[in-house]
Amino acid sequence: FDDEGLSTLEKIYLFSRSQANFHNRVFITHAMPSILPQVSAVEAVEYVLPLLNGLAMDEDEGVKEALATELVPIIWWFSSNCRLTDDEMADPTEDPTPLLVQAFTPILGTLLLSPSAPVGAAARLAIVEILRRVRDADAQVANVDSGIEIFGVHERRLLEQEILQQVVIGIGRLDIPDEGEDVPMDVDAQVISHELDGGSDHESHPASGHRPRSPPAHLPLPISPPLLATIVDVSPDFTPPELTPDAATLSPPSPPSPIPPPQPFRIASPASKSGNDTAGEQAAVGRLSSMSLMAAVSASGYLEDSTKAAFVREVERVSRDPVYWVRKEASYALGALAKVVPVEVVHIALLPLFDSLSTDSVWNVRHSALFALPAILSRLSPQERRTLALRTILPLANDSSLAVRLRVLEALGEVIYSFRDDPGGPPDPVLRLFLGKFSSPVPQSSPLPEPVHSPERPPGDEPEDPSFDEPARPLICAFNLPAVALTLGHERWGELRPLYEFLAQCEAMKVRRTLAASVGEMARIVGPMHAARDMFPMWRAAMGAPEVEVRLKAVGALESLIGALASEERPGVLSIVEERWDTRALGWKEREALAGGLVGLVIQVGEPLSGRVSALVRRALEDEVAAVREAGVRSLPIMYQVLTGARHVWEQLSADVREMAHSSIFRRRMTFVACYQALLTANGYQMIVEDSPYRYCLAQLSEDPIIDVRIGVARLVGTIYNQFIRSGLSFPQPLDEILQRLQADAAPGVRAYVPAVPTQDFGAFPDSFATFSRPPPTPA
C-alpha cells in the first residue's frame, strides 16, 4: 500500500479486487474514509463507487461488516463533495460532480438483507447515524471555494427522503409488485389532520372504502400530513376498541384477523430451495429490517408528520405478516411510534394493532408486544390506561409460556410507573401481581382472568392465580422496586415493605447487588424515617458482603443514602465506613470509589461532620494502593473549595498533607508532592507559593535521599518556574534557591527536569503525578 509508484485510485482498485487475501479487501474498506479525500469527486463517482457495490456483495461476511461500519463517513464524504440530484440525465462533467441520490440505496439494501447479524446491525446503525447527521447539518458548506453550497438544504432533504422512503420503508416492500393490485381507499382526511396541524377538533368520522394502494417500492411515497388518515384500516376487524371499565375487558380480546401458523426463519441451501423460496425469505428479512429501522429512527426523533404516517401504515401492514418473527419485530416499531404520533393515531391505529399482537397465537409475538405496552399506556387517559393494563397484563400473567410470564414481571415496573400521576394510582390487581404472596388477599368478587392459550400448558400446570412464582422473580422485583415505590410514594410504603424485607434477606448475589445499587434512591423516595428503619440495615449488610460487586454498589449509593437520612443517623453511617476501611473489609476498588466520592459526601453531611470526612481523605492519601491515593489527590482541590466555610477543618487537613512530607515512608513523601501539584493546578500557584509551610516542605524534599522524590520535586518546581515566566512575574527567592539546588543535583534524571534557561518550557502539569513521563530534551 505504501508503493509510491501507484496512485491512490490504483491502490483502491487493486485492494478492492484482490482475490489473494480477503484481508486486503477488509483493509481497504476500513481505510476508505481516510483515503477518499486523496481522489477527486469525478474519480470517486466513476471508479470508487462501483467498487463499493462489489464490496457490498463480497462473498466474505467480514468484508461486508467492515463496509457497514465505515458507511457513515463514506456516504458523508460523497454527499459533501458531490451534488446530490434525482435527475438521471444530469451531465457528469458538471462542477460540482453530480451524484444520483439513490447511488447508495443498493449498497444499504444489500447489507441490510445480509444473513449475518453483525452486518445487518452495523448497517442499521449507519442509517440512523446518517439521518442524525442530516438533521444536525443545518448550514454545512462542503466547498467554500466554489461558492456553491453543495450539501445544502435541498440536497439534505433528498438524501433524507431517499433513506426513509426507499431504504427504511422500501426494504419492507420487496414482495410488493410495482403495480399494486389494491385500489386507493376513499377516507375522510379530517380524522387526524387536525392533530397534525395543531387543531383542537378531536371528533373523528367513520371511514369507508377499500384498503390503501401500496405504491411501488422504487418510487417515493407521496404522503402528506392530511393523508395520515389513510393509515386507518377501515375493515371491521380494526375498529377502535372501546376502553370501558367493564369486567368483560379483563378477558383477552379476539385477534382482529386470523394469523397463519408460524413459519420458522431459516436460510435454506441453494440446492434445496427454489427461486421463489429465496425471494420470499429475502422479502421476509426485508420486512424485519424495515421494522427494526422504523423503531430505531422513531426513537431517535426528528420525524416529520408524513414520515410518521408512512411508518404507521407499514407497521399496520407488517403486523399481519404470516411469518411470526416479522410480526415480533413489528411490536418494537409499534412501541416506538406510540411515543411520537398524535393521540388520535394511538387510539385509531395502534391500539387495534397492539390487541392483535398481544393475543397472537405465537408466544414470541405476545412476548415482544409487552415491550410496546408502557409506551401506549403513557398516551392514554387515566381510565383508558387502567382498562388496557388490566385487560392485557392479567391474561398474559397467566400465559402458557414461561417467557411471556417472565416478561410480564419485567414490564410491571414500567406499567405501574405509568400510573404515577393518576389519582388512584395503579390498579390493585396489577399491584398485587407485582407483590405476589406479600400482597393482601384478592377479594372474592374479583374474577381471575382466563389463561391465554391454556391448552398449550401441560395438564396440572395451571397456576392458581396471576400472582405466579418464578425463580427469577426476586431479581425482577428488586430491579422494578424503585419505580413502584416512586409511583406509590412514601405514604404507601407499608404495602411494599414486606416484599423489600424478603428481598433484603435473599441470598442471591444479583438481588443483593441490585438492592445495594438502589438503596440511596429508595431512601430518598420513602423518607428519613423509613430509610433509617429499612434501607440503612440493608446497606450496612451490603458493605460487609463477601462479593466485591455488592460492596461497590453500596459504596456508590453512600452519598444519596446519607443525604436522605436524618442528621442524627448520619454519624452511624460514617462509623461503618471508617470501621470497614480500618479493618480492610473494603477492597482497593471499593476504597478507590469511596475516595472519589468524598467531595459529594462532605457536601451532604455539612460542617458538623466534615472533619470526619476529611479524616477519610487522609486515609485515602496514605493508602498502600496507588489508585486509591490518586483518587484522594484528585479530591483534594475540590475539598479546599468546599471547606471554605469550615477553615478549621481545612487547616487540619492541610496539616495532615504537610505531615506526609516528613514521613519515613517515601511513598507518602511522593504523595505530598502530588497533593502540592494538584492544589497548584486547580487553585493557582500563588496560593501555595506564598504558603511558607508548603515551601519549607518542598525545600526539604529537594534533598530527599530517594531519587524518585527529588525527580517529583524537580518536575513540580520546573513547571512553577515556567508559569511565572509566562505570566511575566519574578520567581520567588525561596523557590529559586530550591531550583538552584536541583540544578546542582548529582542525578542526571533530576537535572533533566530543571530549566536551565528562561525560555525552556516544560508545558502544563500532567494529568496524573503517578504517570511516567520522559525527561525533557536537553537544551541545545
Coordinates of C-alpha atoms in Angstrom, one line a residue, residues 356-616:
S356 CA -53.7 -8.2 17.7
L357 CA -50.1 -8.7 18.6
S358 CA -50.7 -9.2 22.4
T359 CA -53.2 -12.1 21.6
D360 CA -51.1 -13.6 18.8
S361 CA -51.0 -17.4 18.6
V362 CA -47.2 -17.5 18.9
W363 CA -45.7 -16.7 22.3
N364 CA -42.7 -14.9 20.7
V365 CA -45.1 -12.2 19.4
R366 CA -47.0 -11.9 22.6
H367 CA -43.7 -11.6 24.4
S368 CA -42.5 -8.7 22.2
A369 CA -45.9 -7.0 22.4
L370 CA -45.3 -6.3 26.1
F371 CA -42.4 -4.0 25.1
A372 CA -44.9 -1.7 23.5
L373 CA -47.4 -1.6 26.4
P374 CA -45.7 1.1 28.6
A375 CA -45.4 3.5 25.6
I376 CA -49.1 3.0 24.7
L377 CA -50.2 3.4 28.3
S378 CA -48.4 6.7 28.7
R379 CA -50.6 8.2 25.9
L380 CA -54.0 7.2 27.3
S381 CA -56.3 8.9 29.7
P382 CA -56.3 7.5 33.3
Q383 CA -59.4 5.4 32.8
E384 CA -58.3 4.1 29.5
R385 CA -54.9 3.3 30.9
R386 CA -56.4 1.4 33.7
T387 CA -58.6 -0.6 31.4
L388 CA -55.9 -1.5 28.9
A389 CA -53.5 -2.5 31.6
L390 CA -56.0 -4.9 33.2
R391 CA -57.1 -6.5 30.0
T392 CA -53.5 -7.0 28.9
I393 CA -51.4 -7.7 31.9
L394 CA -53.7 -10.1 33.8
P395 CA -54.3 -12.6 30.9
L396 CA -50.6 -12.6 29.9
A397 CA -49.6 -13.1 33.5
N398 CA -51.4 -16.4 33.2
D399 CA -49.9 -17.2 29.8
S400 CA -49.0 -20.7 28.8
S401 CA -45.4 -19.6 28.0
L402 CA -42.9 -19.1 30.8
A403 CA -41.1 -16.5 28.7
V404 CA -44.3 -14.4 28.4
R405 CA -45.0 -14.7 32.1
L406 CA -41.5 -13.5 33.0
R407 CA -41.8 -10.6 30.5
V408 CA -45.0 -9.6 32.3
L409 CA -43.0 -9.4 35.6
E410 CA -40.2 -7.4 33.9
A411 CA -42.7 -4.9 32.4
L412 CA -44.6 -4.4 35.7
G413 CA -42.3 -1.6 36.9
E414 CA -42.8 0.5 33.7
V415 CA -46.5 -0.4 33.7
I416 CA -47.1 0.7 37.3
Y417 CA -45.0 3.8 36.9
S418 CA -47.3 4.9 34.0
F419 CA -49.9 5.5 36.7
R420 CA -47.7 7.8 38.8
D421 CA -49.9 10.9 38.1
D422 CA -53.2 9.2 38.3
P423 CA -55.3 10.0 41.3
G424 CA -56.0 6.4 42.3
G425 CA -52.5 5.1 41.5
P426 CA -52.0 1.7 39.8
P427 CA -54.9 -0.8 39.6
D428 CA -54.9 -3.1 42.6
P429 CA -54.8 -6.4 40.6
V430 CA -51.7 -5.2 38.8
L431 CA -50.1 -4.2 42.1
R432 CA -51.0 -7.5 43.7
L433 CA -49.4 -9.2 40.7
F434 CA -46.1 -7.4 41.5
L435 CA -46.3 -8.1 45.2
G436 CA -47.1 -11.7 44.8
K437 CA -47.5 -13.6 48.1
F438 CA -46.8 -10.4 50.0
S439 CA -50.0 -8.7 48.8
S440 CA -53.3 -8.5 50.5
P441 CA -55.8 -11.3 49.7
V442 CA -57.7 -11.0 46.5
P443 CA -61.4 -10.1 47.1
Q444 CA -63.7 -12.9 46.3
S445 CA -65.7 -10.6 44.0
S446 CA -62.7 -10.1 41.7
P447 CA -62.8 -12.8 39.0
L448 CA -59.5 -14.2 37.7
P449 CA -58.8 -13.9 34.0
E450 CA -58.7 -16.9 31.8
P451 CA -55.2 -18.0 30.8
V452 CA -54.1 -17.2 27.3
H453 CA -53.8 -20.3 25.1
S454 CA -54.1 -22.6 28.1
P455 CA -54.4 -25.8 26.0
E456 CA -50.6 -25.5 25.4
R457 CA -49.8 -25.8 29.1
P458 CA -49.2 -29.4 30.3
P459 CA -52.0 -30.8 32.4
G460 CA -51.9 -30.0 36.1
D461 CA -49.5 -27.0 35.5
E462 CA -52.1 -24.2 35.6
P463 CA -51.3 -21.5 38.1
E464 CA -53.9 -20.9 40.8
D465 CA -53.8 -17.1 40.4
P466 CA -51.9 -14.5 38.4
S467 CA -49.5 -14.0 41.3
F468 CA -47.3 -16.7 39.9
D469 CA -44.0 -17.6 41.4
E470 CA -40.9 -18.0 39.3
P471 CA -37.2 -18.4 40.2
A472 CA -36.3 -15.1 38.6
R473 CA -39.0 -13.2 40.5
P474 CA -36.8 -11.8 43.3
L475 CA -34.3 -10.2 40.8
I476 CA -37.0 -8.8 38.6
C477 CA -38.9 -7.3 41.6
A478 CA -35.6 -5.9 43.0
F479 CA -35.0 -4.1 39.7
N480 CA -38.5 -2.8 39.4
L481 CA -39.0 -1.8 43.1
P482 CA -37.7 1.8 42.8
A483 CA -40.2 2.6 40.0
V484 CA -43.1 1.0 42.0
A485 CA -42.1 2.8 45.2
L486 CA -41.8 6.2 43.4
T487 CA -45.3 5.6 42.0
L488 CA -46.9 4.7 45.3
G489 CA -45.0 7.3 47.3
H490 CA -43.8 7.2 50.9
E491 CA -47.4 7.1 52.2
R492 CA -47.9 3.6 50.8
W493 CA -44.5 2.2 51.7
G494 CA -46.2 -0.2 54.1
E495 CA -47.6 -2.1 51.2
L496 CA -44.1 -2.7 49.7
R497 CA -42.2 -3.2 53.0
P498 CA -42.8 -7.0 53.4
L499 CA -41.5 -7.6 49.8
Y500 CA -38.5 -5.4 50.5
E501 CA -37.7 -7.2 53.7
F502 CA -37.9 -10.5 51.8
L503 CA -35.6 -9.3 49.1
A504 CA -33.1 -7.9 51.6
Q505 CA -32.8 -11.4 53.1
C506 CA -32.3 -13.1 49.7
E507 CA -29.0 -14.9 49.3
A508 CA -28.7 -14.4 45.5
M509 CA -25.8 -12.1 44.8
K510 CA -27.6 -10.3 41.9
V511 CA -30.6 -9.5 44.0
R512 CA -28.4 -8.0 46.8
R513 CA -26.3 -6.1 44.2
T514 CA -29.5 -4.6 42.7
L515 CA -30.8 -3.6 46.1
A516 CA -27.5 -2.1 47.1
A517 CA -27.3 0.0 43.9
S518 CA -30.8 1.4 44.5
V519 CA -30.7 1.9 48.3
G520 CA -29.9 5.6 48.1
E521 CA -32.7 6.4 45.7
M522 CA -35.1 4.2 47.7
A523 CA -34.1 6.2 50.8
R524 CA -35.0 9.4 49.1
I525 CA -38.3 8.1 48.0
V526 CA -39.6 6.6 51.3
G527 CA -38.3 9.4 53.5
P528 CA -35.9 9.6 56.5
M529 CA -37.9 7.5 59.0
H530 CA -38.5 4.5 56.7
A531 CA -34.9 4.9 55.3
A532 CA -33.4 4.5 58.8
R533 CA -35.6 1.5 59.6
D534 CA -35.4 -0.4 56.3
M535 CA -32.7 0.9 54.0
F536 CA -29.9 1.5 56.5
P537 CA -29.7 -2.1 57.7
M538 CA -29.7 -3.4 54.1
W539 CA -26.9 -1.0 53.2
R540 CA -24.9 -2.0 56.3
A541 CA -25.1 -5.7 55.3
A542 CA -24.1 -4.8 51.7
M543 CA -21.0 -3.0 52.9
G544 CA -19.9 -6.2 54.6
A545 CA -20.9 -8.6 51.8
P546 CA -18.3 -11.1 50.6
E547 CA -18.8 -10.1 46.9
V548 CA -16.9 -7.1 45.5
E549 CA -19.8 -6.2 43.2
V550 CA -22.2 -5.8 46.1
R551 CA -19.8 -3.7 48.1
L552 CA -19.1 -1.5 45.1
K553 CA -22.8 -0.8 44.6
A554 CA -23.1 0.0 48.3
V555 CA -20.2 2.5 48.2
G556 CA -21.8 4.1 45.1
A557 CA -25.1 4.6 47.0
L558 CA -23.4 6.1 50.1
E559 CA -23.8 9.8 49.1
S560 CA -27.5 9.6 48.3
L561 CA -28.2 7.4 51.3
I562 CA -26.6 9.7 53.8
G563 CA -28.3 12.7 52.3
A564 CA -31.7 11.0 52.7
L565 CA -31.2 10.1 56.4
A566 CA -31.9 12.4 59.3
S567 CA -28.9 14.3 60.7
E568 CA -28.9 12.1 63.8
E569 CA -28.5 9.0 61.7
R570 CA -25.5 10.2 59.7
P571 CA -22.8 9.6 62.2
G572 CA -23.6 5.9 62.3
V573 CA -23.1 5.7 58.6
L574 CA -19.7 7.3 58.8
S575 CA -18.8 5.0 61.7
I576 CA -19.5 2.0 59.5
V577 CA -17.4 3.4 56.6
E578 CA -14.5 4.1 59.0
E579 CA -14.7 0.7 60.6
R580 CA -14.8 -1.1 57.2
W581 CA -11.8 0.9 56.0
D582 CA -9.7 0.4 59.1
T583 CA -10.3 -3.3 59.2
R584 CA -9.6 -3.7 55.5
A585 CA -13.1 -5.1 54.9
L586 CA -13.2 -3.0 51.8
G587 CA -11.0 -4.0 48.8
W588 CA -8.9 -1.5 46.9
K589 CA -11.7 -1.0 44.3
E590 CA -14.2 0.0 46.9
R591 CA -11.7 2.3 48.6
E592 CA -10.9 3.9 45.3
A593 CA -14.6 4.5 44.7
L594 CA -15.1 5.8 48.2
A595 CA -12.1 8.2 47.9
G596 CA -13.6 9.5 44.6
G597 CA -16.9 10.3 46.3
L598 CA -15.6 12.0 49.4
V599 CA -16.4 15.5 48.0
G600 CA -20.0 14.7 47.5
L601 CA -20.1 13.1 50.9
V602 CA -18.8 16.2 52.7
I603 CA -21.4 18.3 50.9
Q604 CA -24.1 16.0 52.1
V605 CA -23.1 15.9 55.8
G606 CA -22.2 19.6 56.1
E607 CA -19.9 21.3 58.5
P608 CA -20.7 19.3 61.7
L609 CA -19.3 16.0 60.2
S610 CA -16.8 17.5 57.6
G611 CA -13.9 16.7 60.0
R612 CA -14.7 13.0 59.9
V613 CA -14.9 13.1 56.1
S614 CA -11.5 14.9 55.9
A615 CA -10.1 12.1 58.0
L616 CA -11.2 9.7 55.3

